Coordinates of C-alpha atoms in Angstrom, one line a residue:
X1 CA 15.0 -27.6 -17.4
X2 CA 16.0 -26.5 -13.8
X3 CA 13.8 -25.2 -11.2
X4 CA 12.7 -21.3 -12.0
X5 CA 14.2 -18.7 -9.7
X6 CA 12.2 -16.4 -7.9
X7 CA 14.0 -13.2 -6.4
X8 CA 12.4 -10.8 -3.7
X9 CA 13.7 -7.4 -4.0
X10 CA 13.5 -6.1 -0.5
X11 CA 16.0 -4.0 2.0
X12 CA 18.1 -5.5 4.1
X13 CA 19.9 -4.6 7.4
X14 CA 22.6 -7.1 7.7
X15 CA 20.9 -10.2 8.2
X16 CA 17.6 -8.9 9.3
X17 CA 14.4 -7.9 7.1
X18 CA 11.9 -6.0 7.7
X19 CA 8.9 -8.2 7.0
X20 CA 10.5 -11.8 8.2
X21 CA 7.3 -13.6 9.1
X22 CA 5.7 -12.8 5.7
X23 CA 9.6 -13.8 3.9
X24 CA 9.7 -17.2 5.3
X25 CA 5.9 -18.0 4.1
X26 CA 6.3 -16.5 0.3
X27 CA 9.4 -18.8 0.2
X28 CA 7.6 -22.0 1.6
X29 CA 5.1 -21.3 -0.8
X30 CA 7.2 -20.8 -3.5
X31 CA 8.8 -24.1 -2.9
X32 CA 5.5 -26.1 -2.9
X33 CA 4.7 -24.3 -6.5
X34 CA 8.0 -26.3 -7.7
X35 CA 10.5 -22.8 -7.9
X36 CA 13.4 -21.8 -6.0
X37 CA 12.6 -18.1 -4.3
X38 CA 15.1 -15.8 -2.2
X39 CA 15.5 -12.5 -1.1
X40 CA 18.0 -10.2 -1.8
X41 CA 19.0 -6.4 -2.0
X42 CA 20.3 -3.8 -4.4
X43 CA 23.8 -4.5 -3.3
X44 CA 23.8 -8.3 -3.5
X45 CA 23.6 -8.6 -7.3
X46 CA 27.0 -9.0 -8.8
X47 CA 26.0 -7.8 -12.4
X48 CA 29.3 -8.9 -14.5
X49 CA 29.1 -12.7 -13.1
X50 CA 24.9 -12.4 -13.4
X51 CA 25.2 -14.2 -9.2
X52 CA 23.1 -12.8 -6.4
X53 CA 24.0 -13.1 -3.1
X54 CA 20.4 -14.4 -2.2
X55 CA 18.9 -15.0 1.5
X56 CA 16.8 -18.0 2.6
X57 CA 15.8 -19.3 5.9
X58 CA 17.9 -21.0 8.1
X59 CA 16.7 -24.3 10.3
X60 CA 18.1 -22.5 13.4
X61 CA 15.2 -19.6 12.7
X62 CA 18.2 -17.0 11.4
X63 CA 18.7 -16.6 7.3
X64 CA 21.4 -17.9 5.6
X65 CA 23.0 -16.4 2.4
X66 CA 24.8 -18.3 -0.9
X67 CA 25.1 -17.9 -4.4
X68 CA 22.6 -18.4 -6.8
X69 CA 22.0 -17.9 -10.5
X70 CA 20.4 -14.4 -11.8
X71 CA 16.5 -14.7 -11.5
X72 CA 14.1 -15.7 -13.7
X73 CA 11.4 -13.7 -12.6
X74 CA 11.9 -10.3 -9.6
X75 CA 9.4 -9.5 -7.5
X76 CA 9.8 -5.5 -6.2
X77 CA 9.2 -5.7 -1.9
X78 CA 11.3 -3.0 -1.1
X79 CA 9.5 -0.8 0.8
X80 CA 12.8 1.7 2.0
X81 CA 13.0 3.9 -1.4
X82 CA 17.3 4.2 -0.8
X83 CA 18.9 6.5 -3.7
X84 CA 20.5 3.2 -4.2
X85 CA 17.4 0.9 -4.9
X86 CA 16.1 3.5 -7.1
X87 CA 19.2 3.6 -9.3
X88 CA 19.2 -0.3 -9.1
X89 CA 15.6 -0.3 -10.4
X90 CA 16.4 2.2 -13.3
X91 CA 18.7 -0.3 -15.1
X92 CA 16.2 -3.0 -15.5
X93 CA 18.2 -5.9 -15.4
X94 CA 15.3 -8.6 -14.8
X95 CA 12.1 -9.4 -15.7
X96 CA 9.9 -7.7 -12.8
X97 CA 6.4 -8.6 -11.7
X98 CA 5.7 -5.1 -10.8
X99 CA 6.8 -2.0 -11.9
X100 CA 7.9 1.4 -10.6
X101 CA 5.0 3.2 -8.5
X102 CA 5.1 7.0 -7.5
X103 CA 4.6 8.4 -3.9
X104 CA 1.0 9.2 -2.6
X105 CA 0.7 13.0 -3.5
X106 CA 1.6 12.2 -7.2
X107 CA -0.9 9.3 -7.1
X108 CA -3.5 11.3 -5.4
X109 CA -3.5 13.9 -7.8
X110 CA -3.3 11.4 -10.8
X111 CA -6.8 9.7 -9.5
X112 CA -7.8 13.5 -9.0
X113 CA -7.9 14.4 -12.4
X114 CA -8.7 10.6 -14.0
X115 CA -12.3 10.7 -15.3
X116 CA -13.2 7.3 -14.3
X117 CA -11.6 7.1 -10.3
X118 CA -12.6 11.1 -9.5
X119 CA -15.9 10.2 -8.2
X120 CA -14.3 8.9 -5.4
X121 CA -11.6 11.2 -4.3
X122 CA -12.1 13.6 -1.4
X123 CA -10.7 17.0 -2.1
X124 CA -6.9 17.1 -1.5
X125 CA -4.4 20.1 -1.8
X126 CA -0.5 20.3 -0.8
X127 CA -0.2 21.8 2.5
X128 CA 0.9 25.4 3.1
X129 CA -1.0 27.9 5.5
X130 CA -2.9 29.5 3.3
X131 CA -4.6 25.8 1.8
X132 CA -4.5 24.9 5.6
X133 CA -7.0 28.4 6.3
X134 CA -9.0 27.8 2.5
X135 CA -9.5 24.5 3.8
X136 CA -10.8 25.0 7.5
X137 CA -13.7 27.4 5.8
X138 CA -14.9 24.5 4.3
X139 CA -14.0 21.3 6.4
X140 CA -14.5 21.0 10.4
X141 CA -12.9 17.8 9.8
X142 CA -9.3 17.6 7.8
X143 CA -6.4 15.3 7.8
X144 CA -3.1 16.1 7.0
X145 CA -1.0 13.6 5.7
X146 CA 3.0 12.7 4.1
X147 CA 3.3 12.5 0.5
X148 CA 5.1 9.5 0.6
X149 CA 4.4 7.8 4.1
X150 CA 3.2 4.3 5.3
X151 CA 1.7 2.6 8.1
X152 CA -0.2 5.3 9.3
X153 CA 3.4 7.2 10.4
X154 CA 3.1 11.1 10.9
X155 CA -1.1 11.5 9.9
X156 CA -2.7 13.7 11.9
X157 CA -6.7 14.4 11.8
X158 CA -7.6 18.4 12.7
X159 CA -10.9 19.1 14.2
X160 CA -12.4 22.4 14.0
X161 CA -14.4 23.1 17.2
X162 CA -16.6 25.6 19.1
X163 CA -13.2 25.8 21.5
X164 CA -11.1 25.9 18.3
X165 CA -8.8 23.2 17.4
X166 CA -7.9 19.8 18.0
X167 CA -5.4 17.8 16.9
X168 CA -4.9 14.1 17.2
X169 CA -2.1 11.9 15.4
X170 CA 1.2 9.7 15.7
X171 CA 4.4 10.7 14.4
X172 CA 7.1 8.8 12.3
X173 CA 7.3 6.4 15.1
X174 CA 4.1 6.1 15.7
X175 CA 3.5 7.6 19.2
X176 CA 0.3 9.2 19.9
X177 CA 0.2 12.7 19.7
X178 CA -2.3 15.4 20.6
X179 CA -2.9 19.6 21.1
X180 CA -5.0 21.9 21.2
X181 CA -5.5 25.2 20.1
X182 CA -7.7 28.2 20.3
X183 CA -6.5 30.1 17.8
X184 CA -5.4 29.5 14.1
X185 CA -1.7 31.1 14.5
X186 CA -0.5 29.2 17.3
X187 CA -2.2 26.0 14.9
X188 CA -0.4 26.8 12.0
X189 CA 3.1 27.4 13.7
X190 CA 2.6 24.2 15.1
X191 CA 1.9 22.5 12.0
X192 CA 4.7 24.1 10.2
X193 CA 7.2 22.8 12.7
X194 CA 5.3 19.1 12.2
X195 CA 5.6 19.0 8.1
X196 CA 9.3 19.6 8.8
X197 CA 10.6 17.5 11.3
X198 CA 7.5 14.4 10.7
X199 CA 8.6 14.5 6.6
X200 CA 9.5 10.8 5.3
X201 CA 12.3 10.5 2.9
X202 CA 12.2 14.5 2.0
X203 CA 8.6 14.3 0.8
X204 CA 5.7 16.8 1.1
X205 CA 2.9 16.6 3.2
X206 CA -0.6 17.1 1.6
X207 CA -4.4 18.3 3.4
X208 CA -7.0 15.9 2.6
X209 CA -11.0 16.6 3.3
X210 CA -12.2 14.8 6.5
X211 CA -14.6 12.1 6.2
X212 CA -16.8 10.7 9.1
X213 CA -16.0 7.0 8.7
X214 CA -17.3 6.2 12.7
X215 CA -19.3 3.2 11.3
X216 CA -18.1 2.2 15.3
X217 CA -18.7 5.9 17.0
X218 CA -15.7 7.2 18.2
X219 CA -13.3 5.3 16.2
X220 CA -11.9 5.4 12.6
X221 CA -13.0 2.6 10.1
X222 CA -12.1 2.0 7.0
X223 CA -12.0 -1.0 5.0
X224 CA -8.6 -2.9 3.3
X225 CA -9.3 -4.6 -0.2
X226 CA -6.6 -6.5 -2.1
X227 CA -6.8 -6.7 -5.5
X228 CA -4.2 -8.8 -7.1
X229 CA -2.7 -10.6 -10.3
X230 CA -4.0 -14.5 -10.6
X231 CA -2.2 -17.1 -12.4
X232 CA -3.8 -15.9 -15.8
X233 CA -2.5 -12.6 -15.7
X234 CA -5.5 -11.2 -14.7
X235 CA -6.4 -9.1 -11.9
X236 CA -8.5 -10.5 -9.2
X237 CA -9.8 -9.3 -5.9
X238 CA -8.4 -11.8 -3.4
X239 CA -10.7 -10.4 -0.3
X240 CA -11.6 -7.5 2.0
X241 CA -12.2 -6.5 5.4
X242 CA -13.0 -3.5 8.0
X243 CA -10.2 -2.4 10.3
X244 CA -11.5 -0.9 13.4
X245 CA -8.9 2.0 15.0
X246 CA -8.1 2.1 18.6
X247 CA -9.8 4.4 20.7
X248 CA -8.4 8.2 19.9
X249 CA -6.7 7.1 17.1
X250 CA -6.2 9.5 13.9
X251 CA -6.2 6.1 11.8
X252 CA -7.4 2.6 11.9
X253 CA -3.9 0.8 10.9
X254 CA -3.6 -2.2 12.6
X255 CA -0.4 -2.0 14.1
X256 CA -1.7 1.4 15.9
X257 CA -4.1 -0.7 17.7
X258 CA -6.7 -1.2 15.6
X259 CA -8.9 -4.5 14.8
X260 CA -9.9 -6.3 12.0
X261 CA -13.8 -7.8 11.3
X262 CA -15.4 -9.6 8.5
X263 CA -16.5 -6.8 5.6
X264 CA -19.7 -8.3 5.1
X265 CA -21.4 -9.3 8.6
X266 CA -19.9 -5.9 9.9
X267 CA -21.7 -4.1 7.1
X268 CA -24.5 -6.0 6.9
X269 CA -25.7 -5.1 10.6
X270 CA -24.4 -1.5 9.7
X271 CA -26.4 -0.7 6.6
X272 CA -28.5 -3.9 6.1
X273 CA -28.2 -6.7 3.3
X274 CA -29.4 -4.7 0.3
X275 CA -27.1 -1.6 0.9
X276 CA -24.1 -3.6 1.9
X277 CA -24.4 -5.8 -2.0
X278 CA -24.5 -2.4 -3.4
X279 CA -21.2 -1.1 -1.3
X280 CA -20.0 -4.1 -2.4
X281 CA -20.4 -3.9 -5.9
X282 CA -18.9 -0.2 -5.8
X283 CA -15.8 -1.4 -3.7
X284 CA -14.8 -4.2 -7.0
X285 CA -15.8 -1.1 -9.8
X286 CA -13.5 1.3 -7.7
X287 CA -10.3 -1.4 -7.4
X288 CA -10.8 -2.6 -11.0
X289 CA -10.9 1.2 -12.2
X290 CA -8.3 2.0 -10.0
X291 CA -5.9 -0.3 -11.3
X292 CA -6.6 -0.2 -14.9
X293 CA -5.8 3.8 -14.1
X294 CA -2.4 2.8 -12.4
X295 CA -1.4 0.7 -15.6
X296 CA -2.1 3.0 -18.1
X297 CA 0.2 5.0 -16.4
X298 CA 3.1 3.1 -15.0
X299 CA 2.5 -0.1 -17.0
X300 CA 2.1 -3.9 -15.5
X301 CA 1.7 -4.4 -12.2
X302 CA 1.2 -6.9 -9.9
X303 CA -0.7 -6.0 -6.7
X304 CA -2.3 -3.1 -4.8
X305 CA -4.0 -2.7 -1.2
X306 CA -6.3 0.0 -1.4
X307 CA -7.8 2.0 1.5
X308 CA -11.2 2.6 1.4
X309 CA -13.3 4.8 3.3
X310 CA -17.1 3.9 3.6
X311 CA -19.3 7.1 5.5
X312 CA -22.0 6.9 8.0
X313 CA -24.4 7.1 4.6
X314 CA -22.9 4.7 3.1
X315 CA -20.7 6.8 0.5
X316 CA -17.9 5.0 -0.8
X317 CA -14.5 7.3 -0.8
X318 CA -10.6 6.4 -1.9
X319 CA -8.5 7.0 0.5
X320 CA -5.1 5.5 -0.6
X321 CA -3.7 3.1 -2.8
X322 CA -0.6 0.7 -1.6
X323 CA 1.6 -0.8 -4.0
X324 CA 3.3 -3.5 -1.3
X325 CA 0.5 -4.2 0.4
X326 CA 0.2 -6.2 3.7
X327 CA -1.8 -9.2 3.9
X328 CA -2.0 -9.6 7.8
X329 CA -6.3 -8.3 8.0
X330 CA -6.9 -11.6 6.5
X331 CA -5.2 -13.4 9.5
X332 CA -6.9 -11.1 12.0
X333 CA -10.7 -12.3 10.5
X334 CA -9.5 -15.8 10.5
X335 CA -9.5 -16.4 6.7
X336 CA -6.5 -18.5 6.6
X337 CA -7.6 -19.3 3.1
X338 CA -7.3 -16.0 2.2
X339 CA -4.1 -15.3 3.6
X340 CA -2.3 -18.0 2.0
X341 CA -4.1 -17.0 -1.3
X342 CA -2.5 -13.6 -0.8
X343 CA 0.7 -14.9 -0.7
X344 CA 0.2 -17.7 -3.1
X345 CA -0.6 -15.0 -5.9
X346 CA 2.5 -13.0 -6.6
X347 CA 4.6 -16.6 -7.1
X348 CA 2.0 -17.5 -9.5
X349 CA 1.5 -14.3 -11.4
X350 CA 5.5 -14.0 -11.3
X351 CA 5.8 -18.2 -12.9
X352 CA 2.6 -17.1 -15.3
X353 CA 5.1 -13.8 -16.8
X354 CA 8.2 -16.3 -17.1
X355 CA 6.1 -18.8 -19.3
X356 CA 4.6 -15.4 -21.3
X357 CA 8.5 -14.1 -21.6
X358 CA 9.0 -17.8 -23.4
X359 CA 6.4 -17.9 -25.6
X360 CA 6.6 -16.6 -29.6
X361 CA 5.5 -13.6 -30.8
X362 CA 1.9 -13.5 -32.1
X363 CA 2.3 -13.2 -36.0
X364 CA -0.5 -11.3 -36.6
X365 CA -0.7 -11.4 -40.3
X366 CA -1.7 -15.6 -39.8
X367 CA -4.1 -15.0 -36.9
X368 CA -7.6 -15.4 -37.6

């Protein structure tokens, strides 16, 4: 038997990819756990002749492309949602690691309404001007957010003050942005003009309760937990951190400036020992819940970052759920261990479904 082959979904622009450094690492990997993995897109798969076109680095630091058989085993990284991916995913022609996910405002309001993760949601409507106004009445602080966006592009955080209003954000390129306003009407125009030319792939934009996360006054805090599939099958938090925003940042992604600290000594000299085993504790209950939610719904999956907003008292709040996750906070707080763990994972979850695919049905009427 032949070496199994691993394909990576992803998009691709020519020759270039949008997440090369992390590519070349989940392919080294994938060669030290014994399997062949390559990247390709919806258009390299050749369906009558069951060839990809798959991608693989190239000595001279480039990627090189060649045939290779139809996968054993897909792993979903595309993070562009082209009308063309998402007719390629319909057709399910491979054994995939991860299902089909749904964009934030769908999720959002899924956890909203699920008995076991609505503890921890903060009050989130779809935007229009008359939420925006019911909201303000009960919020000073309030976020507005795409349905469907990533990496912290077009958020903005609304303050209510004495003056009247102040916005602070980045848009879909991720400059900084900022106004102010006295008065709600020249607000509201302003944020009607935002929802329409900020929207990512054609999606809505919701209004999401404000939280005071300024564990470090001043600056937005939240904390990044991965919680993925181990070689068993089951899931498995792989680590956690804090990720600091930049000063007069909406958010605290890290490529808008922000810095990444260890969860624990961070927490610990925030809210002492005793408190931070407690956050702790929650943090685990809320990703376990979360993704036993997401499956019931969406069936197997194989890997979610989740965003997680801890108050100045210590209350522990959901803010989003990724289902490609980045894996870089681990780098930044100098867990290498934890890093290559992160990228470890997927191969092995991906090898442990191709062995389960093998195996023989259970014939239940011998068992036990």
């Amino acid at each position: 038997m032949g070496k199994p082959h691993i394909g990576i979904l992803t998009y691709r622009n020519g020759h270039r990819f949008q997440e090369p450094g992390y590519f070349r690492r989940l392919i080294s990997e994938g060669q030290k756990l014994g399997a062949t993995v390559f990247l390709f897109s919806h258009e390299d798969a050749f369906e009558q002749k069951r060839m990809i076109r798959g991608f693989y680095p190239s000595a001279k630091g480039g990627w090189e492309n060649k045939l290779f058989p139809w996968p054993d085993v897909v792993i979903d990284r595309c993070r562009k949602g082209s009308p063309g991916y998402r007719q390629f995913r319909k057709k399910k022609l491979f054994l995939y690691a991860n299902n089909t996910y749904t964009n934030k405002w769908n999720a959002t309001r899924l956890f909203m309404q699920d008995d076991a993760v609505q503890r921890w949601m903060p009050h989130t409507v779809a935007y229009s001007p008359e939420h925006l106004k019911e909201m303000l009445k009960k919020y000073r602080l309030l976020y507005i957010k795409p349905g469907n966006g990533t990496g912290g592009r077009s958020i903005l955080k609304l303050t209510r003050t004495v003056e009247g209003y102040t916005v602070l954000g980045r848009d879909n390129r991720l400059v900084k942005k900022t106004a102010r306003f006295q008065t709600l009407p020249p607000l509201i125009r302003w944020l009607n003009r935002w929802v329409k030319t900020e929207r990512i792939r054609e999606g809505n934009f919701m209004i999401q309760q404000g939280l005071d996360l300024s564990l470090v006054p001043g600056r937005a805090t939240d904390t990044r937990l991965l919680i993925q599939k181990n070689e068993l099958g089951e899931w498995d938090i792989t680590g956690l951190g804090i990720r600091i925003g930049g000063k007069n940042s909406s958010t605290s992604n890290l490529h808008g400036g922000g810095k990444a600290v260890p969860f624990e000594s961070f927490m610990v000299q925030r809210f002492g020992p005793e408190k931070t085993k407690s956050i702790l504790l929650e943090c685990r209950e809320l990703a376990r819940q979360v993704v036993q939610t997401i499956e019931r719904h969406f069936g197997p999956m194989m890997e979610f970052g989740l965003d997680i907003g801890i108050d100045v008292n210590g209350r522990i709040w959901l803010i989003e759920v990724n289902p490609k996750p980045g894996r870089e906070i681990f780098k930044r707080i100098g867990r290498m261990d934890l890093y290559r763990r992160s990228i470890q994972r997927p191969l092995l979850y991906a090898l442990y479904l191709l062995q389960a695919s093998k195996r023989p049905p259970l014939n239940r009427e011998n068992a036990g």
